[in-house]
Coordinates of C-alpha atoms in Angstrom, one line a residue:
M131 CA 96.7 57.8 94.3
A132 CA 97.3 53.9 95.3
T133 CA 94.6 51.2 94.0
R134 CA 93.0 49.4 96.6
K135 CA 92.5 45.9 95.3
L136 CA 89.4 44.0 96.9
L137 CA 91.8 41.0 98.0
L138 CA 92.1 37.9 96.7
L139 CA 90.5 35.5 99.6
S140 CA 90.9 32.1 98.2
R141 CA 93.1 27.9 98.8
S142 CA 91.1 25.1 98.9
S143 CA 87.4 23.1 98.7
S144 CA 87.1 19.3 98.5
A145 CA 83.3 18.5 96.1
H146 CA 81.3 15.8 95.8
L147 CA 78.3 16.2 93.4
H148 CA 75.5 14.8 92.6
S149 CA 74.9 14.3 88.4
I150 CA 71.7 14.3 86.5
G151 CA 73.8 15.0 82.9
R152 CA 77.3 15.1 82.3
S153 CA 79.6 15.0 84.5
R154 CA 83.4 14.6 84.9
G155 CA 85.8 13.5 88.2
G156 CA 84.1 9.8 89.3
A157 CA 80.6 9.1 90.1
R158 CA 78.3 10.8 92.5
G159 CA 75.8 10.2 94.8
I160 CA 73.0 12.8 96.4
G161 CA 74.4 14.2 99.5
T162 CA 76.0 16.8 100.7
S163 CA 79.7 17.2 101.2
S164 CA 82.2 15.6 103.3
S165 CA 84.2 18.2 104.6
S166 CA 80.7 19.4 106.4
S167 CA 82.6 20.0 109.7
A168 CA 84.1 23.3 108.5
V169 CA 80.8 24.5 108.8
D170 CA 79.3 22.9 111.9
E171 CA 82.1 23.9 114.5
L172 CA 80.9 27.8 114.4
I173 CA 83.0 30.5 115.9
T174 CA 81.0 32.7 117.9
P175 CA 81.2 36.3 116.4
P176 CA 83.3 39.0 118.6
V177 CA 80.7 41.8 118.8
K178 CA 77.2 42.5 120.7
I179 CA 74.1 43.7 118.5
S180 CA 72.4 46.9 120.2
D181 CA 71.7 49.1 117.0
T182 CA 68.4 47.4 116.3
Q183 CA 65.7 50.7 116.2
L184 CA 65.1 52.8 113.0
L185 CA 67.2 55.9 113.0
I186 CA 64.6 59.4 112.1
D187 CA 65.4 62.8 113.0
G188 CA 68.8 61.9 114.7
K189 CA 67.2 59.5 117.3
F190 CA 67.0 55.9 117.4
V191 CA 63.3 54.5 117.6
D192 CA 60.8 52.0 117.1
A193 CA 58.5 51.5 114.0
A194 CA 55.3 53.6 114.3
S195 CA 53.7 49.7 114.1
G196 CA 55.8 48.4 117.0
K197 CA 56.9 45.4 114.1
T198 CA 59.6 43.8 114.0
F199 CA 61.4 41.4 111.6
P200 CA 64.5 38.5 111.7
T201 CA 67.6 39.1 110.6
L202 CA 69.2 35.7 110.2
D203 CA 72.8 34.5 110.3
P204 CA 73.4 32.5 107.1
R205 CA 76.0 29.9 108.6
T206 CA 72.9 28.4 110.0
G207 CA 69.3 30.3 109.2
D208 CA 69.4 31.2 113.0
V209 CA 68.1 34.3 114.2
I210 CA 70.9 36.9 115.3
T211 CA 68.4 39.6 116.3
H212 CA 64.9 40.9 115.9
V213 CA 64.9 45.0 113.5
A214 CA 62.7 47.2 113.4
E215 CA 60.3 47.2 110.7
G216 CA 60.0 50.5 109.0
D217 CA 56.7 51.0 106.8
V218 CA 54.8 53.9 105.1
E219 CA 54.5 55.7 108.4
D220 CA 57.8 55.5 108.8
V221 CA 59.0 56.6 105.5
N222 CA 56.8 59.0 105.7
R223 CA 58.6 60.5 109.1
A224 CA 61.9 59.9 107.8
V225 CA 61.1 61.7 104.8
A226 CA 59.7 64.5 106.8
A227 CA 63.1 65.2 109.1
A228 CA 65.3 65.1 106.2
R229 CA 63.2 68.0 104.9
K230 CA 63.6 70.2 107.6
A231 CA 67.2 69.2 108.2
F232 CA 67.8 70.1 104.5
D233 CA 65.0 73.4 104.3
W234 CA 65.8 75.0 107.7
G235 CA 69.1 73.3 109.4
P236 CA 72.1 73.6 109.2
W237 CA 73.6 71.5 107.2
P238 CA 73.2 72.7 103.7
R239 CA 74.0 75.8 105.4
M240 CA 77.8 75.3 107.3
T241 CA 80.6 75.6 105.4
A242 CA 82.0 72.7 103.0
Y243 CA 84.8 72.8 104.9
E244 CA 82.8 72.3 108.4
R245 CA 80.9 69.8 106.3
S246 CA 84.2 67.9 105.4
C247 CA 85.5 67.7 109.1
I248 CA 82.3 66.1 109.9
L249 CA 82.9 63.4 107.3
L250 CA 86.5 63.0 108.8
R251 CA 85.5 62.4 112.3
F252 CA 83.3 59.6 110.7
A253 CA 86.1 58.1 109.1
D254 CA 88.6 58.5 112.1
L255 CA 85.3 56.7 114.4
L256 CA 85.2 54.2 111.3
E257 CA 89.1 53.2 111.8
K258 CA 88.5 52.7 116.0
H259 CA 85.4 50.4 115.4
K260 CA 86.6 48.8 112.5
D261 CA 86.5 44.9 114.4
D262 CA 83.3 45.6 115.2
L263 CA 82.3 46.8 111.5
A264 CA 83.9 43.4 109.8
A265 CA 82.2 41.0 112.8
I266 CA 78.8 42.6 112.2
E267 CA 79.2 42.6 108.3
T268 CA 80.6 38.6 108.4
W269 CA 77.3 37.8 110.8
D270 CA 74.8 39.1 109.0
N271 CA 76.1 38.9 105.5
G272 CA 78.4 35.5 105.8
K273 CA 81.1 37.0 103.8
P274 CA 84.6 35.8 105.3
Y275 CA 85.9 37.9 108.3
K276 CA 89.6 38.5 106.3
Q277 CA 87.4 40.0 103.6
A278 CA 85.5 42.3 105.4
A279 CA 88.5 43.5 108.2
E280 CA 90.9 43.5 105.1
S281 CA 89.4 45.3 102.3
E282 CA 85.8 46.5 103.0
I283 CA 85.8 48.4 105.9
P284 CA 89.2 49.9 104.9
N285 CA 87.5 50.9 101.6
F286 CA 84.7 52.3 103.1
I287 CA 86.5 54.6 105.0
R288 CA 88.8 55.6 102.3
L289 CA 85.9 56.5 100.6
M290 CA 84.2 58.6 103.1
R291 CA 87.6 60.2 103.1
Y292 CA 87.7 60.9 99.9
Y293 CA 84.7 62.2 99.7
A294 CA 85.2 64.7 103.0
G295 CA 87.8 66.0 100.5
W296 CA 85.7 66.8 97.7
A297 CA 83.1 69.0 100.2
D298 CA 84.9 72.2 99.7
K299 CA 86.0 71.5 96.2
I300 CA 82.6 71.9 94.7
H301 CA 81.8 75.0 92.6
G302 CA 80.4 76.0 89.4
L303 CA 82.0 78.2 86.3
T304 CA 82.2 81.8 85.1
V305 CA 80.8 81.3 81.8
P306 CA 82.2 84.2 78.9
V307 CA 78.8 84.6 76.8
D308 CA 77.8 87.3 73.7
G309 CA 76.8 90.5 75.1
E310 CA 77.5 92.3 78.4
Y311 CA 76.2 89.7 80.7
H312 CA 77.9 88.4 84.0
V313 CA 77.0 84.4 83.6
Q314 CA 78.0 82.1 86.7
T315 CA 76.8 78.8 87.5
L316 CA 76.1 77.4 91.0
H317 CA 76.4 73.9 92.0
E318 CA 74.1 73.0 94.4
P319 CA 72.4 70.5 96.4
I320 CA 69.8 68.3 95.3
G321 CA 67.5 68.1 98.5
V322 CA 66.4 65.6 100.2
A323 CA 67.9 61.9 98.4
G324 CA 66.3 58.7 98.8
Q325 CA 68.6 55.8 98.6
I326 CA 68.3 52.3 98.8
I327 CA 71.1 49.8 99.2
P328 CA 71.8 45.9 98.7
W329 CA 72.4 42.8 100.9
N330 CA 76.0 41.4 98.9
F331 CA 77.7 44.9 100.2
P332 CA 75.9 46.7 102.9
L333 CA 78.9 49.1 104.3
L334 CA 80.3 49.2 100.5
M335 CA 76.8 50.5 99.3
L336 CA 76.3 52.9 102.4
A337 CA 79.3 54.6 101.1
W338 CA 78.4 54.6 97.8
K339 CA 75.4 56.0 98.6
I340 CA 76.2 58.9 101.7
G341 CA 79.2 60.1 100.5
P342 CA 79.1 61.9 97.8
A343 CA 75.1 62.7 99.0
L344 CA 76.7 63.9 102.3
A345 CA 79.6 66.2 100.5
C346 CA 77.1 67.7 98.3
G347 CA 75.4 69.3 101.3
N348 CA 72.5 66.7 100.7
T349 CA 69.6 65.3 103.2
V350 CA 69.1 61.5 103.2
V351 CA 66.6 59.0 104.1
L352 CA 68.4 55.4 102.9
K353 CA 66.6 52.2 103.4
T354 CA 69.1 49.1 104.2
A355 CA 68.3 45.3 102.8
E356 CA 66.0 43.3 104.6
L357 CA 68.6 40.8 104.9
T358 CA 71.3 42.9 106.2
P359 CA 70.3 45.9 108.2
L360 CA 72.7 45.3 111.0
S361 CA 76.1 47.1 109.8
A362 CA 74.3 50.5 108.6
L363 CA 72.2 51.6 111.6
Y364 CA 76.0 50.6 113.9
A365 CA 77.8 52.8 111.3
A366 CA 75.1 55.6 111.3
R367 CA 75.2 55.9 115.2
L368 CA 78.9 56.6 114.9
L369 CA 78.3 59.5 112.2
H370 CA 76.3 61.1 114.9
E371 CA 79.2 60.6 116.7
A372 CA 81.1 63.0 114.7
G373 CA 78.5 65.7 114.7
L374 CA 76.4 65.1 112.2
P375 CA 72.8 67.1 112.7
P376 CA 69.6 65.4 113.6
G377 CA 67.5 64.8 110.4
V378 CA 70.9 64.8 107.8
L379 CA 70.4 60.8 107.7
N380 CA 67.8 58.5 108.8
I381 CA 68.0 55.0 108.0
I382 CA 64.8 52.6 107.5
S383 CA 64.6 48.8 107.8
G384 CA 62.1 47.2 105.9
F385 CA 60.9 45.4 102.8
G386 CA 61.0 46.8 99.3
P387 CA 57.4 46.6 98.4
T388 CA 56.4 48.4 101.6
A389 CA 59.2 51.1 102.7
G390 CA 61.1 51.0 99.6
S391 CA 57.7 51.5 97.7
A392 CA 56.9 53.9 99.7
L393 CA 60.3 56.0 99.3
C394 CA 60.5 56.0 95.5
S395 CA 56.9 57.3 95.4
H396 CA 57.0 60.1 97.8
M397 CA 56.5 63.2 96.6
D398 CA 58.8 64.8 98.9
V399 CA 62.2 63.1 97.8
D400 CA 63.9 65.0 95.5
K401 CA 66.4 62.0 93.7
L402 CA 66.7 58.7 94.2
A403 CA 69.4 55.8 93.9
F404 CA 69.0 52.1 93.7
T405 CA 71.5 49.1 93.8
G406 CA 69.9 46.1 93.2
S407 CA 68.3 43.5 91.0
T408 CA 67.6 45.1 87.0
Q409 CA 63.9 43.9 87.5
T410 CA 63.7 45.7 90.8
G411 CA 65.3 48.8 89.3
R412 CA 62.2 49.0 86.8
T413 CA 60.3 49.0 89.5
V414 CA 62.3 52.2 91.1
L415 CA 62.2 53.6 87.8
D416 CA 58.4 53.1 87.5
L417 CA 57.4 54.4 91.1
A418 CA 59.9 57.4 90.3
A419 CA 58.2 58.9 87.1
K420 CA 55.0 58.2 88.3
S421 CA 55.4 60.3 91.8
N422 CA 57.3 63.3 91.3
L423 CA 59.3 62.2 88.2
K424 CA 62.4 62.9 90.6
P425 CA 66.2 61.7 89.1
V426 CA 67.1 58.2 89.7
T427 CA 70.3 56.6 89.5
L428 CA 70.8 52.5 88.9
E429 CA 73.2 50.4 89.2
L430 CA 71.5 46.9 88.5
G431 CA 72.6 43.5 87.4
G432 CA 75.3 42.0 85.2
K433 CA 76.8 38.9 83.2
S434 CA 80.2 40.3 82.9
P435 CA 82.2 38.3 80.3
F436 CA 85.9 37.5 81.1
I437 CA 87.8 36.5 78.1
I438 CA 91.0 34.8 78.4
C439 CA 92.8 34.9 74.7
K440 CA 95.7 32.3 73.7
D441 CA 98.6 34.3 74.4
A442 CA 98.0 34.6 78.5
D443 CA 99.6 33.3 81.1
I444 CA 97.2 30.8 81.9
D445 CA 98.3 29.8 85.5
K446 CA 97.7 33.6 86.8
A447 CA 94.2 33.8 84.3
V448 CA 93.5 30.8 86.0
E449 CA 93.7 32.4 89.4
V450 CA 92.3 35.8 88.4
A451 CA 89.1 34.1 86.5
H452 CA 88.4 32.4 89.7
F453 CA 88.8 35.7 91.8
A454 CA 86.4 37.4 89.4
L455 CA 83.6 34.7 89.7
F456 CA 83.7 33.6 93.2
F457 CA 84.4 36.6 95.2
N458 CA 81.7 37.0 97.8
Q459 CA 80.5 33.4 97.5
G460 CA 79.2 34.8 93.6
Q461 CA 76.9 37.3 94.6
C462 CA 78.8 40.6 92.9
C463 CA 76.9 42.2 90.2
N464 CA 79.9 42.3 88.3
A465 CA 81.4 38.7 88.8
G466 CA 83.0 37.7 85.7
S467 CA 80.4 35.5 85.4
R468 CA 80.8 34.3 81.7
T469 CA 84.6 33.2 80.9
F470 CA 85.5 32.9 77.6
V471 CA 88.4 30.9 77.0
H472 CA 90.5 30.9 73.5
E473 CA 89.9 26.9 72.0
S474 CA 94.1 26.9 71.9
V475 CA 94.0 26.9 75.4
Y476 CA 90.6 25.8 76.5
N477 CA 90.9 22.3 77.6
E478 CA 94.2 23.2 79.9
F479 CA 92.5 26.1 81.4
V480 CA 89.0 24.4 82.3
E481 CA 91.6 21.5 84.1
K482 CA 93.3 24.1 86.1
A483 CA 90.1 25.7 87.0
K484 CA 88.7 22.8 88.0
A485 CA 91.8 22.4 90.2
R486 CA 91.5 25.3 91.6
A487 CA 87.7 25.0 92.7
M488 CA 87.9 22.3 94.3
K489 CA 90.4 23.8 96.6
R490 CA 88.4 26.4 97.9
V491 CA 88.0 26.8 101.2
V492 CA 84.4 26.7 101.9
G493 CA 83.1 27.2 105.7
D494 CA 82.5 29.3 109.0
P495 CA 83.6 32.9 107.6
F496 CA 84.9 33.8 111.1
K497 CA 87.7 30.8 110.8
P498 CA 91.0 32.2 109.5
G499 CA 91.8 30.7 105.5
V500 CA 88.4 30.1 104.8
E501 CA 87.5 31.8 101.3
Q502 CA 83.8 31.0 100.8
G503 CA 81.2 31.5 103.1
P504 CA 77.2 30.8 102.8
Q505 CA 75.4 32.5 100.3
I506 CA 72.9 35.1 101.6
D507 CA 69.6 32.9 102.3
T508 CA 67.2 29.8 101.9
K509 CA 65.9 31.7 98.5
Q510 CA 69.6 32.3 96.9
F511 CA 70.6 29.0 97.9
E512 CA 67.8 27.1 96.3
K513 CA 68.3 29.8 93.4
I514 CA 71.4 28.6 92.9
R515 CA 71.0 25.0 92.9
T516 CA 68.2 25.6 90.2
Y517 CA 70.5 26.8 87.9
I518 CA 73.4 24.2 88.6
K519 CA 70.6 22.1 87.6
S520 CA 69.4 23.5 84.5
G521 CA 73.2 23.9 83.7
I522 CA 73.7 19.8 83.6
E523 CA 70.3 19.1 82.0
S524 CA 70.7 21.8 78.8
G525 CA 74.1 19.5 78.4
A526 CA 77.1 21.4 79.7
T527 CA 79.7 19.2 81.6
L528 CA 79.8 20.0 85.2
E529 CA 83.5 19.8 86.1
C530 CA 83.3 20.2 89.8
G531 CA 80.8 20.9 92.7
G532 CA 77.4 21.2 92.1
E533 CA 76.4 20.1 95.8
R534 CA 75.4 21.6 98.9
H535 CA 78.2 21.8 101.1
G536 CA 78.0 20.7 104.7
S537 CA 74.5 19.7 106.6
R538 CA 73.1 23.4 107.6
G539 CA 73.2 26.5 106.3
F540 CA 73.2 28.0 102.9
F541 CA 76.7 26.9 102.1
I542 CA 77.0 26.1 98.5
Q543 CA 80.4 23.6 96.9
P544 CA 82.1 25.9 94.5
T545 CA 80.8 24.6 91.0
V546 CA 82.2 24.8 87.4
F547 CA 81.0 24.3 83.9
S548 CA 82.5 23.3 80.7
N549 CA 81.3 23.4 77.3
V550 CA 78.3 26.1 77.9
Q551 CA 76.6 27.6 75.2
D552 CA 75.5 31.0 74.9
D553 CA 71.7 29.9 74.7
M554 CA 72.3 27.7 77.9
L555 CA 70.1 29.8 81.3
I556 CA 73.3 29.5 82.8
A557 CA 75.3 31.6 80.1
K558 CA 72.5 34.3 79.9
D559 CA 71.1 34.8 83.4
E560 CA 72.7 35.9 86.4
I561 CA 73.1 33.8 88.6
F562 CA 74.6 35.5 91.5
G563 CA 76.5 32.3 93.3
P564 CA 79.7 30.2 93.0
V565 CA 79.3 29.1 89.0
Q566 CA 81.6 29.3 86.8
T567 CA 80.9 29.1 83.0
I568 CA 83.6 28.3 80.8
L569 CA 82.9 28.8 76.9
K570 CA 85.0 28.3 74.2
F571 CA 85.9 31.1 71.1
K572 CA 87.7 31.2 68.2
D573 CA 88.7 34.7 67.3
L574 CA 88.5 38.5 68.7
D575 CA 85.4 39.3 66.4
E576 CA 83.5 36.4 67.5
V577 CA 84.3 36.9 71.2
I578 CA 83.5 40.8 70.8
R579 CA 80.0 40.0 69.2
R580 CA 79.8 36.8 71.7
A581 CA 80.2 39.0 74.5
N582 CA 78.1 41.9 73.9
K583 CA 75.2 39.9 72.9
S584 CA 73.9 40.7 76.1
H585 CA 71.3 42.6 78.1
Y586 CA 73.9 43.9 80.6
G587 CA 77.0 45.7 80.5
L588 CA 78.3 46.5 84.3
A589 CA 82.0 45.0 83.7
A590 CA 84.1 42.9 81.7
G591 CA 87.7 41.5 82.1
V592 CA 90.5 41.0 79.4
F593 CA 93.6 38.5 79.6
T594 CA 96.1 39.2 77.1
Q595 CA 99.6 39.6 77.5
N596 CA 99.4 41.9 73.6
I597 CA 98.4 45.6 74.0
D598 CA 97.2 45.8 71.2
T599 CA 95.0 42.9 71.8
A600 CA 93.8 45.0 75.0
N601 CA 93.0 47.9 73.5
T602 CA 90.7 46.4 71.0
L603 CA 88.7 44.8 73.8
A604 CA 88.7 47.7 76.0
R605 CA 87.0 49.4 73.4
A606 CA 84.7 47.4 71.6
L607 CA 83.1 45.5 74.9
Q608 CA 80.2 47.5 76.0
A609 CA 80.9 47.6 79.7
G610 CA 81.1 50.4 82.1
S611 CA 84.3 48.8 83.3
V612 CA 86.6 47.0 82.0
W613 CA 89.8 45.4 84.0
I614 CA 92.6 43.9 82.2
N615 CA 94.9 41.2 83.3
C616 CA 93.2 42.0 87.1
Y617 CA 89.6 42.2 88.1
H618 CA 87.4 43.6 90.9
T619 CA 89.9 46.7 91.0
F620 CA 87.8 49.4 93.2
D621 CA 88.6 53.0 94.0
A622 CA 87.3 55.6 95.9
A623 CA 88.6 57.6 92.8
I624 CA 87.5 55.0 90.1
P625 CA 83.6 55.7 88.7
F626 CA 81.9 52.5 88.4
G627 CA 78.3 52.1 86.7
G628 CA 76.7 50.4 83.6
Y629 CA 76.0 50.4 79.7
K630 CA 72.3 48.9 78.9
M631 CA 69.8 47.6 81.3
S632 CA 73.3 47.5 84.3
G633 CA 72.1 50.8 85.1
I634 CA 71.9 54.6 84.9
G635 CA 74.4 56.9 85.7
R636 CA 78.0 56.2 87.9
E637 CA 78.7 56.3 91.7
K638 CA 82.0 56.8 92.8
G639 CA 84.8 59.5 91.7
V640 CA 83.8 63.1 90.6
Y641 CA 80.9 61.8 88.8
G642 CA 79.2 60.3 91.5
L643 CA 78.7 64.0 92.5
S644 CA 77.0 64.9 89.9
N645 CA 74.4 63.0 90.9
Y646 CA 73.7 64.9 93.8
L647 CA 73.6 68.3 92.4
Q648 CA 71.6 70.7 90.4
V649 CA 73.0 73.2 88.1
K650 CA 72.1 76.5 88.3
A651 CA 72.2 79.8 85.6
V652 CA 72.5 83.1 87.2
V653 CA 72.8 85.6 85.0
S654 CA 72.9 89.4 85.6
P655 CA 73.7 92.9 83.3
L656 CA 77.0 94.6 83.2
K657 CA 77.2 98.0 83.2
S658 CA 80.1 99.3 81.3
P659 CA 82.3 96.4 81.8
A660 CA 85.8 96.8 81.6
W661 CA 86.2 93.6 80.0
L662 CA 84.0 90.9 78.2

């Protein structure tokens, strides 16, 4: 199977910054980037928004309360449209529809091949409407259109076809035992799955969740992120056009403390899957335990090390490390956000990393050539700026960036810090933004110890030409994914998940199926068996 890599979409932008601590690159004053024109002249998105209601029992309906909330264009902060605001009553309606569809409906009772055919038709419809999906994803999220169109939508389609292929290959075992018994295991769908997806990759996370759940014969109630509700609703309409029975997939747009909490606490939900922050993951786990002790899959935060060894090809390492951090505006749970560089090549790497960041093109994500769009909203924008300020005040060297880009929207200049120490907040906390922190190390034992000294363990990167070094680090690093001489390489078949406080369980690949299956042992006596 060919590996599908999330595309490296990079080229350049200038950076002017305000410095309140140590910095390089000349004096800076408080202000905005001089290249704001790339943001000011915006392209009108080439798509019409029509799906804004809740999806319950196969129909798009208003929230029971009649309430709506705005979803914003991160380029400007302006309202794109208003979306139905689901609450407890809507979650109850959606769960009831999913329960009815599972207990009495055709979905778990049709042949696995029939389910596979519906998922394949869905993938064909996604292909047909891929331009609209990419435009909605960019408009609502702020990610570059090229990234959405050439990487994320194809990966979404590929993943749905992958799990469509698994639907009729899920089976149990015949188990030999001591005694005259026939023993078999059945792999049964778990029931009603509650799922909550994040805002940074709305469509990909939709696929990661519903793909295995539906292939296994479950029904789903899914809550979208309140910041990016639009693309999942569009995709859900296509899934019903493909022949999905009513009630099998229900989608609630709404907020965590209301709709999210109701879903996690619901006594008729059999399984939860959540992707988001570690803090919220704790809450999800707690609500699941306090209700019906439903099993939970969690994909949470990260502070992933990217280790550049002394024998690395520095030019290639700079480019991959840049991609590891800045991809998707740095809004990746598995971003290579702690760049460890061997002391013998540290200065060269820092200068080249700075030069690469200053060439990064920031602007309207619909424009060709733009590598970095806006952050998702004002809260995330201000959070990142607070971390930048903390880095300067704690004594790290601000090499470039550090300021707002443009005069409106939520754009931040690509930012690089050197001379970063392990105890600084920018080296410990998940910033979730375009801020590269570069740390120095002396030997492998040291960097292994420091890389693993984190509450997180989602991913890691290694750049070396020595296979022994690569193998040593791959086995020593406490992370669910280790990329060697590459980063952000994903495929439908590659499992993803974290160690420690980065989560519980794995998504994608064959491992993702186990989240949505129950194993039942069936034992019956044999009478005068010819063999055992």
